[in-house]
Short mmCIF file of N, CA and C in Angstrom, two decimals:
data_model
loop_
_atom_site.label_atom_id
_atom_site.label_comp_id
_atom_site.label_asym_id
_atom_site.label_seq_id
_atom_site.Cartn_x
_atom_site.Cartn_y
_atom_site.Cartn_z
N MET A 26 -161.55 -4.39 20.62
CA MET A 26 -160.58 -3.34 21.78
C MET A 26 -159.95 -4.42 22.66
N THR A 27 -158.52 -4.49 22.57
CA THR A 27 -158.10 -5.29 23.86
C THR A 27 -158.10 -4.61 25.46
N PRO A 28 -158.06 -5.54 25.83
CA PRO A 28 -158.42 -5.08 27.58
C PRO A 28 -157.18 -4.64 28.08
N ASP A 29 -157.42 -3.30 28.90
CA ASP A 29 -156.28 -3.09 29.81
C ASP A 29 -155.61 -4.01 30.58
N ARG A 30 -154.51 -4.76 30.83
CA ARG A 30 -154.37 -5.65 31.45
C ARG A 30 -153.41 -5.58 32.97
N THR A 31 -153.44 -3.84 33.08
CA THR A 31 -152.46 -2.92 33.78
C THR A 31 -153.23 -3.53 35.28
N PRO A 32 -152.76 -3.31 36.54
CA PRO A 32 -153.93 -4.12 38.05
C PRO A 32 -154.23 -2.33 38.38
N PRO A 33 -155.24 -1.91 38.45
CA PRO A 33 -155.71 -1.14 38.85
C PRO A 33 -154.42 -0.31 39.66
N LYS A 34 -154.27 1.19 39.81
CA LYS A 34 -153.76 1.64 40.93
C LYS A 34 -154.17 1.63 42.07
N SER A 35 -153.58 1.29 43.15
CA SER A 35 -154.03 1.39 44.50
C SER A 35 -153.44 1.50 44.95
N SER A 36 -154.00 2.87 46.33
CA SER A 36 -153.23 3.52 47.38
C SER A 36 -154.03 3.80 48.79
N ARG A 37 -153.82 4.06 49.68
CA ARG A 37 -154.22 5.04 50.74
C ARG A 37 -154.70 6.29 50.57
N GLU A 38 -155.57 6.47 50.21
CA GLU A 38 -155.52 8.07 50.27
C GLU A 38 -155.82 8.88 52.00
N ILE A 39 -155.26 9.97 52.35
CA ILE A 39 -155.51 10.02 53.09
C ILE A 39 -155.20 11.83 52.57
N GLU A 40 -156.78 12.55 53.21
CA GLU A 40 -156.93 13.72 52.74
C GLU A 40 -157.87 14.18 54.29
N ARG A 41 -157.84 16.13 54.11
CA ARG A 41 -158.60 16.43 54.92
C ARG A 41 -159.58 17.54 54.21
N LYS A 42 -160.81 17.53 54.58
CA LYS A 42 -161.82 18.95 53.87
C LYS A 42 -162.25 19.94 54.37
N PHE A 43 -161.64 21.29 53.85
CA PHE A 43 -162.59 22.48 54.65
C PHE A 43 -163.67 22.81 53.54
N LEU A 44 -164.64 23.85 54.68
CA LEU A 44 -164.48 25.05 53.71
C LEU A 44 -164.25 25.93 53.91
N VAL A 45 -164.91 26.92 52.06
CA VAL A 45 -163.54 27.82 51.94
C VAL A 45 -164.25 29.36 52.44
N LYS A 46 -163.44 30.17 53.30
CA LYS A 46 -164.05 30.90 53.49
C LYS A 46 -164.14 32.22 52.82
N ARG A 47 -163.03 32.54 51.77
CA ARG A 47 -162.87 33.49 51.12
C ARG A 47 -161.71 32.48 49.80
N LEU A 48 -161.79 32.75 48.88
CA LEU A 48 -161.21 32.58 47.79
C LEU A 48 -159.34 33.29 47.82
N PRO A 49 -158.33 32.52 47.62
CA PRO A 49 -157.03 33.32 47.15
C PRO A 49 -157.19 34.58 46.59
N ALA A 50 -156.80 35.38 46.59
CA ALA A 50 -156.85 36.32 45.32
C ALA A 50 -156.30 36.06 44.23
N ASP A 51 -155.03 35.15 44.15
CA ASP A 51 -154.39 34.66 42.95
C ASP A 51 -155.15 33.80 42.57
N LEU A 52 -156.13 33.07 42.79
CA LEU A 52 -157.23 31.85 42.28
C LEU A 52 -156.38 31.40 40.65
N LYS A 53 -157.33 32.14 40.31
CA LYS A 53 -157.25 32.33 39.10
C LYS A 53 -156.34 31.75 38.37
N LYS A 54 -155.07 32.34 39.09
CA LYS A 54 -153.77 32.02 38.11
C LYS A 54 -153.09 30.62 38.03
N HIS A 55 -153.68 29.85 38.87
CA HIS A 55 -153.40 28.48 39.94
C HIS A 55 -154.30 27.71 38.32
N ARG A 56 -153.24 26.55 38.94
CA ARG A 56 -153.77 25.42 37.72
C ARG A 56 -154.85 24.95 37.59
N SER A 57 -155.95 24.97 36.74
CA SER A 57 -157.18 24.82 36.86
C SER A 57 -158.09 23.22 36.09
N ARG A 58 -159.34 22.33 36.16
CA ARG A 58 -159.65 22.16 35.73
C ARG A 58 -161.10 21.63 35.63
N ARG A 59 -162.13 21.13 34.55
CA ARG A 59 -163.08 21.49 34.59
C ARG A 59 -163.53 20.12 35.32
N ILE A 60 -164.23 19.11 36.17
CA ILE A 60 -164.48 18.10 36.49
C ILE A 60 -165.74 17.56 36.21
N GLU A 61 -166.49 16.45 35.30
CA GLU A 61 -167.72 16.00 35.56
C GLU A 61 -166.91 14.86 36.37
N GLN A 62 -168.28 14.67 37.74
CA GLN A 62 -167.94 13.11 37.71
C GLN A 62 -169.54 12.34 37.66
N GLY A 63 -169.54 10.88 38.15
CA GLY A 63 -171.62 10.44 38.05
C GLY A 63 -169.86 9.57 39.16
N TYR A 64 -171.76 8.73 39.73
CA TYR A 64 -171.27 7.96 40.99
C TYR A 64 -172.07 6.54 40.46
N LEU A 65 -171.42 5.44 39.87
CA LEU A 65 -172.57 4.11 39.65
C LEU A 65 -172.79 3.41 40.72
N ALA A 66 -172.40 3.58 41.70
CA ALA A 66 -172.58 2.54 43.20
C ALA A 66 -172.28 3.83 44.68
N VAL A 67 -172.78 3.41 45.18
CA VAL A 67 -172.92 3.87 46.32
C VAL A 67 -173.69 3.25 48.03
N ASN A 68 -172.62 2.12 48.30
CA ASN A 68 -173.17 1.24 49.45
C ASN A 68 -172.52 2.37 50.98
N PRO A 69 -173.83 1.96 51.76
CA PRO A 69 -173.94 2.21 53.19
C PRO A 69 -172.65 2.17 53.77
N ASP A 70 -171.86 1.50 53.37
CA ASP A 70 -170.37 0.81 54.06
C ASP A 70 -169.35 1.87 53.36
N GLY A 71 -169.79 2.98 52.58
CA GLY A 71 -168.54 3.65 52.71
C GLY A 71 -168.20 3.59 51.04
N THR A 72 -168.33 2.19 50.82
CA THR A 72 -167.93 1.72 49.09
C THR A 72 -168.42 2.23 48.19
N GLN A 73 -167.67 3.03 47.76
CA GLN A 73 -168.03 3.88 46.11
C GLN A 73 -167.50 3.54 44.81
N ALA A 74 -168.14 3.39 43.49
CA ALA A 74 -167.53 3.57 42.62
C ALA A 74 -168.09 4.92 41.52
N ARG A 75 -166.75 5.48 41.34
CA ARG A 75 -166.99 6.85 40.68
C ARG A 75 -166.39 6.79 38.84
N LEU A 76 -167.07 7.75 38.62
CA LEU A 76 -166.70 7.51 36.96
C LEU A 76 -165.99 9.29 37.30
N ARG A 77 -165.10 9.47 36.46
CA ARG A 77 -164.56 10.95 36.24
C ARG A 77 -164.42 11.35 34.97
N ARG A 78 -164.49 12.60 34.22
CA ARG A 78 -163.88 13.35 33.30
C ARG A 78 -163.49 14.40 33.93
N ALA A 79 -161.74 14.62 34.00
CA ALA A 79 -161.41 15.81 34.14
C ALA A 79 -160.26 16.35 32.35
N GLY A 80 -160.86 17.41 31.77
CA GLY A 80 -160.19 17.51 30.73
C GLY A 80 -160.67 16.47 30.19
N ALA A 81 -159.84 15.63 28.74
CA ALA A 81 -159.71 14.80 28.04
C ALA A 81 -159.07 13.84 29.67
N ALA A 82 -159.27 13.40 30.32
CA ALA A 82 -158.66 12.04 31.13
C ALA A 82 -159.37 11.35 32.00
N CYS A 83 -160.31 10.59 31.59
CA CYS A 83 -160.92 9.57 32.01
C CYS A 83 -160.66 8.92 32.90
N SER A 84 -161.51 8.41 34.02
CA SER A 84 -160.85 7.08 35.70
C SER A 84 -162.45 6.86 35.89
N LEU A 85 -162.35 5.37 36.14
CA LEU A 85 -162.77 4.83 37.32
C LEU A 85 -162.06 4.74 38.24
N THR A 86 -162.85 4.86 39.74
CA THR A 86 -162.13 4.92 41.04
C THR A 86 -163.42 4.56 41.61
N VAL A 87 -162.06 3.61 42.62
CA VAL A 87 -163.03 2.56 43.61
C VAL A 87 -162.53 2.98 44.74
N LYS A 88 -163.37 3.45 45.79
CA LYS A 88 -163.29 3.53 47.21
C LYS A 88 -163.89 3.16 48.31
N ARG A 89 -163.02 2.58 48.99
CA ARG A 89 -163.60 1.77 50.43
C ARG A 89 -162.74 2.13 51.76
N GLY A 90 -164.24 2.50 52.40
CA GLY A 90 -164.36 3.72 54.24
C GLY A 90 -164.73 4.96 53.63
N ARG A 91 -164.14 5.50 55.51
CA ARG A 91 -165.14 6.51 55.55
C ARG A 91 -164.00 7.40 56.51
N GLY A 92 -163.96 8.74 56.70
CA GLY A 92 -163.17 9.11 57.07
C GLY A 92 -162.08 10.02 56.09
N VAL A 93 -160.80 10.45 57.24
CA VAL A 93 -160.33 11.06 56.47
C VAL A 93 -158.80 9.99 55.47
N ALA A 94 -158.63 8.67 56.14
CA ALA A 94 -157.96 7.73 55.41
C ALA A 94 -159.41 6.74 54.81
N ARG A 95 -158.59 6.42 53.95
CA ARG A 95 -159.47 5.43 53.20
C ARG A 95 -158.58 4.74 52.27
N HIS A 96 -158.99 3.25 51.25
CA HIS A 96 -158.71 2.96 50.28
C HIS A 96 -159.23 2.91 48.87
N GLU A 97 -158.06 3.59 47.72
CA GLU A 97 -158.77 4.07 46.36
C GLU A 97 -158.00 2.93 45.75
N TRP A 98 -159.12 2.85 44.65
CA TRP A 98 -158.53 1.73 43.83
C TRP A 98 -158.45 3.06 42.38
N GLU A 99 -157.78 3.42 40.87
CA GLU A 99 -158.66 3.68 39.99
C GLU A 99 -157.52 3.26 38.53
N ILE A 100 -158.48 3.32 37.83
CA ILE A 100 -157.48 3.12 36.25
C ILE A 100 -158.19 3.91 35.22
N GLN A 101 -157.31 4.39 34.24
CA GLN A 101 -158.24 5.06 33.62
C GLN A 101 -158.53 4.82 32.61
N LEU A 102 -159.83 5.03 31.88
CA LEU A 102 -161.11 4.86 30.90
C LEU A 102 -160.49 5.67 29.19
N SER A 103 -160.45 4.94 28.35
CA SER A 103 -160.87 5.75 27.26
C SER A 103 -162.16 7.02 27.32
N GLN A 104 -162.06 7.90 26.28
CA GLN A 104 -163.36 8.46 25.57
C GLN A 104 -165.40 7.39 25.83
N SER A 105 -164.44 6.37 25.03
CA SER A 105 -165.75 5.42 24.73
C SER A 105 -165.87 4.79 25.59
N GLN A 106 -164.89 4.35 26.80
CA GLN A 106 -165.59 3.60 27.65
C GLN A 106 -166.09 4.04 28.82
N PHE A 107 -165.91 5.75 28.75
CA PHE A 107 -166.23 7.06 30.13
C PHE A 107 -167.98 6.82 29.44
N GLN A 108 -167.92 7.62 27.82
CA GLN A 108 -169.11 7.53 27.79
C GLN A 108 -169.88 6.23 27.61
N THR A 109 -169.53 5.41 27.57
CA THR A 109 -170.00 3.70 27.46
C THR A 109 -171.18 3.73 28.96
N LEU A 110 -170.09 3.81 29.76
CA LEU A 110 -170.58 3.32 31.20
C LEU A 110 -171.54 5.23 31.75
N TRP A 111 -171.30 6.02 30.71
CA TRP A 111 -171.85 7.41 31.91
C TRP A 111 -173.16 7.45 32.09
N PRO A 112 -174.04 7.25 31.11
CA PRO A 112 -175.78 6.98 31.23
C PRO A 112 -176.41 6.76 32.31
N ALA A 113 -175.25 5.35 33.31
CA ALA A 113 -175.84 4.75 34.67
C ALA A 113 -175.00 4.85 35.65
N THR A 114 -174.79 7.04 35.71
CA THR A 114 -174.85 7.80 36.49
C THR A 114 -175.91 8.93 36.59
N LYS A 115 -176.87 8.21 36.17
CA LYS A 115 -177.95 9.49 35.81
C LYS A 115 -178.58 9.52 37.23
N GLY A 116 -178.69 11.03 37.47
CA GLY A 116 -179.44 11.24 39.37
C GLY A 116 -178.13 11.57 40.00
N ARG A 117 -176.65 10.59 39.61
CA ARG A 117 -175.97 10.83 40.77
C ARG A 117 -174.40 11.45 39.99
N ARG A 118 -174.80 12.88 39.55
CA ARG A 118 -173.64 13.80 38.86
C ARG A 118 -173.17 14.73 39.36
N LEU A 119 -172.23 15.53 39.56
CA LEU A 119 -171.83 16.94 39.72
C LEU A 119 -170.66 17.70 38.97
N ARG A 120 -171.19 18.89 39.15
CA ARG A 120 -169.97 19.47 37.71
C ARG A 120 -169.09 20.33 38.75
N LYS A 121 -167.74 20.59 38.76
CA LYS A 121 -166.81 21.28 39.01
C LYS A 121 -165.79 21.82 38.57
N THR A 122 -164.78 22.91 39.27
CA THR A 122 -163.59 23.31 38.57
C THR A 122 -163.19 23.51 39.79
N ARG A 123 -161.75 22.96 39.68
CA ARG A 123 -160.75 22.46 40.57
C ARG A 123 -159.52 23.47 40.31
N TYR A 124 -159.41 24.19 41.11
CA TYR A 124 -158.17 24.94 41.18
C TYR A 124 -157.10 24.20 42.17
N ASP A 125 -155.57 24.73 41.95
CA ASP A 125 -154.58 23.48 42.53
C ASP A 125 -154.05 24.94 42.90
N VAL A 126 -153.70 25.10 44.49
CA VAL A 126 -153.37 26.24 45.05
C VAL A 126 -151.97 25.71 45.77
N PRO A 127 -150.31 25.70 45.33
CA PRO A 127 -149.54 25.47 46.08
C PRO A 127 -150.06 26.04 47.84
N PHE A 128 -149.68 25.46 48.96
CA PHE A 128 -149.48 26.06 50.22
C PHE A 128 -148.01 25.17 51.25
N GLY A 129 -147.43 25.60 50.66
CA GLY A 129 -145.69 25.07 51.25
C GLY A 129 -145.56 23.78 50.89
N LYS A 130 -145.40 22.58 51.53
CA LYS A 130 -144.96 21.58 50.51
C LYS A 130 -146.48 20.77 50.13
N PHE A 131 -147.36 21.13 50.43
CA PHE A 131 -148.80 20.44 50.01
C PHE A 131 -149.65 21.22 48.82
N THR A 132 -150.86 20.53 47.78
CA THR A 132 -150.76 21.37 46.89
C THR A 132 -153.11 21.15 47.62
N ILE A 133 -153.52 22.63 47.76
CA ILE A 133 -154.79 22.24 48.33
C ILE A 133 -155.52 22.40 46.97
N GLU A 134 -156.17 21.42 47.11
CA GLU A 134 -157.27 21.78 45.84
C GLU A 134 -158.71 22.08 45.84
N VAL A 135 -159.29 23.32 45.41
CA VAL A 135 -160.05 24.40 45.69
C VAL A 135 -161.54 24.13 44.86
N ASP A 136 -162.30 23.27 45.23
CA ASP A 136 -163.25 23.02 44.11
C ASP A 136 -164.22 23.61 44.46
N VAL A 137 -164.55 24.55 43.07
CA VAL A 137 -166.03 25.25 43.30
C VAL A 137 -167.04 24.90 42.32
N TYR A 138 -168.41 24.81 42.70
CA TYR A 138 -169.18 23.86 42.23
C TYR A 138 -170.61 24.37 41.83
N GLU A 139 -171.22 23.85 40.38
CA GLU A 139 -171.57 24.33 39.88
C GLU A 139 -173.01 23.58 39.67
N ALA A 140 -173.92 24.06 38.90
CA ALA A 140 -175.63 23.32 39.07
C ALA A 140 -176.33 23.94 40.04
N THR A 141 -176.90 22.34 40.44
CA THR A 141 -177.42 22.46 41.78
C THR A 141 -176.79 22.59 43.23
N ASN A 142 -175.39 22.74 42.87
CA ASN A 142 -174.52 23.10 43.67
C ASN A 142 -173.63 24.39 44.31
N GLN A 143 -174.09 24.79 43.07
CA GLN A 143 -173.51 26.38 42.63
C GLN A 143 -173.72 26.87 44.06
N GLY A 144 -172.37 27.60 44.33
CA GLY A 144 -172.09 28.45 45.41
C GLY A 144 -171.70 27.66 46.71
N LEU A 145 -171.21 26.34 46.56
CA LEU A 145 -170.13 25.52 47.44
C LEU A 145 -168.71 25.57 47.19
N ILE A 146 -168.29 26.04 48.33
CA ILE A 146 -166.98 25.92 47.50
C ILE A 146 -165.93 25.21 48.86
N VAL A 147 -165.06 24.09 48.33
CA VAL A 147 -164.53 23.50 49.60
C VAL A 147 -163.02 23.47 49.19
N ALA A 148 -162.32 22.67 50.16
CA ALA A 148 -160.94 22.55 49.65
C ALA A 148 -160.47 21.11 50.28
N GLU A 149 -160.07 20.63 49.28
CA GLU A 149 -159.31 19.55 50.28
C GLU A 149 -157.68 19.27 49.83
N VAL A 150 -156.91 18.55 50.85
CA VAL A 150 -156.00 18.58 50.85
C VAL A 150 -155.37 16.47 51.37
N GLU A 151 -154.51 16.39 50.60
CA GLU A 151 -154.35 15.50 50.83
C GLU A 151 -152.67 14.84 51.20
N PHE A 152 -152.40 14.00 51.99
CA PHE A 152 -151.73 14.14 52.72
C PHE A 152 -150.42 12.45 52.24
N GLU A 153 -149.42 12.50 52.62
CA GLU A 153 -148.45 11.59 52.40
C GLU A 153 -148.62 10.33 53.93
N ASN A 154 -148.76 11.03 54.06
CA ASN A 154 -148.60 10.03 55.88
C ASN A 154 -149.37 11.34 56.75
N GLY A 155 -149.90 10.21 58.25
CA GLY A 155 -150.42 10.47 59.17
C GLY A 155 -150.14 11.45 59.48
N ASP A 156 -148.95 11.48 59.84
CA ASP A 156 -148.51 12.27 61.06
C ASP A 156 -148.60 14.15 60.23
N ASP A 157 -147.82 13.98 58.37
CA ASP A 157 -148.53 15.30 57.52
C ASP A 157 -149.62 15.75 58.06
N CYS A 158 -150.65 14.73 58.14
CA CYS A 158 -152.66 15.08 58.18
C CYS A 158 -152.56 15.96 59.42
N ARG A 159 -152.01 14.88 60.44
CA ARG A 159 -152.25 15.53 61.69
C ARG A 159 -151.50 17.21 61.84
N ARG A 160 -150.74 17.23 61.70
CA ARG A 160 -149.55 18.52 62.02
C ARG A 160 -150.08 19.79 60.70
N PHE A 161 -150.93 19.11 60.07
CA PHE A 161 -151.26 20.55 58.71
C PHE A 161 -151.83 21.73 59.87
N GLN A 162 -151.69 22.87 59.44
CA GLN A 162 -152.07 24.26 59.65
C GLN A 162 -153.29 24.41 58.12
N PRO A 163 -154.00 24.52 58.41
CA PRO A 163 -154.73 25.43 57.09
C PRO A 163 -154.59 27.01 57.15
N PRO A 164 -154.53 27.12 55.84
CA PRO A 164 -154.03 29.21 55.48
C PRO A 164 -155.70 29.59 56.54
N ASP A 165 -155.53 30.98 57.01
CA ASP A 165 -156.52 31.84 57.06
C ASP A 165 -157.70 31.69 56.86
N TRP A 166 -157.73 31.49 54.51
CA TRP A 166 -158.87 31.33 54.03
C TRP A 166 -159.36 30.38 54.00
N LEU A 167 -159.36 29.42 54.70
CA LEU A 167 -160.25 28.23 54.57
C LEU A 167 -160.73 28.03 55.81
N GLY A 168 -162.00 27.77 56.42
CA GLY A 168 -163.39 27.68 57.06
C GLY A 168 -163.27 26.20 58.20
N ARG A 169 -164.41 26.54 58.37
CA ARG A 169 -164.48 24.96 59.16
C ARG A 169 -163.80 23.77 59.05
N GLU A 170 -163.60 23.02 59.23
CA GLU A 170 -163.11 21.23 58.60
C GLU A 170 -164.37 20.36 58.68
N VAL A 171 -164.21 20.28 57.23
CA VAL A 171 -165.68 18.85 57.24
C VAL A 171 -165.06 17.52 57.20
N SER A 172 -163.90 17.38 57.02
CA SER A 172 -163.42 15.79 57.19
C SER A 172 -164.04 14.93 57.60
N GLY A 173 -164.94 14.01 56.93
CA GLY A 173 -165.87 12.78 57.12
C GLY A 173 -167.43 13.27 56.95
N GLN A 174 -167.42 14.33 56.92
CA GLN A 174 -169.11 14.83 56.85
C GLN A 174 -169.82 14.23 55.87
N ALA A 175 -170.48 13.57 56.16
CA ALA A 175 -171.57 13.03 54.84
C ALA A 175 -171.81 14.38 54.30
N ARG A 176 -172.76 14.85 54.23
CA ARG A 176 -173.04 16.35 53.71
C ARG A 176 -172.39 17.32 52.65
N TYR A 177 -170.92 16.85 53.08
CA TYR A 177 -169.53 17.22 52.19
C TYR A 177 -169.28 16.35 51.31
N SER A 178 -169.31 15.14 51.28
CA SER A 178 -169.54 13.90 50.56
C SER A 178 -169.89 14.22 49.06
N ASN A 179 -168.63 13.97 47.76
CA ASN A 179 -169.30 14.52 46.76
C ASN A 179 -170.09 13.48 45.62
N SER A 180 -169.79 12.19 47.03
CA SER A 180 -171.12 11.05 46.41
C SER A 180 -172.69 11.96 46.87
N GLN A 181 -172.69 12.12 48.02
CA GLN A 181 -174.27 13.17 48.65
C GLN A 181 -174.34 14.42 47.77
N LEU A 182 -173.39 14.96 47.30
CA LEU A 182 -173.59 16.52 46.50
C LEU A 182 -173.81 16.07 45.11
N ALA A 183 -173.77 14.63 44.59
CA ALA A 183 -174.45 14.42 43.44
C ALA A 183 -175.71 13.78 43.27
N ARG A 184 -175.96 13.80 44.72
CA ARG A 184 -177.63 13.19 44.41
C ARG A 184 -178.38 13.64 44.56
N GLU A 185 -177.88 15.44 45.11
CA GLU A 185 -178.85 16.82 45.33
C GLU A 185 -178.94 17.35 43.99
#
């Protein structure tokens, strides 16, 4: 297999996370996908290396930083590459279904967790810039904001 010489996609991720008070009545009509993800590494400084499979799409993502804004690099993997690395995530995995709910010019990603995290439902909203992030007014079906709280980070949930 020839290695992919495409540099990893790099960006600055700006997002806010909320607990969900109640699910939107029309949730099931929105696009959804089942996600499996596992962590190869999680460092105290907030750096993490994550494997994810969402349907047929597989990726390796490195995130650095904490809070609302952090740096992110992502490369696509083949199923074979994903399967080769997956055993290294044992003990640091989670499963969830993600729904994409349109809300004005934003998309609210509603994550319904499974297995040991069953019953937990959170929502994330990604923003193009800091101004949009600060001005965002969540719909009434979202509850308390938990952005930057370690308890609700996927890397923490994957270890429970």
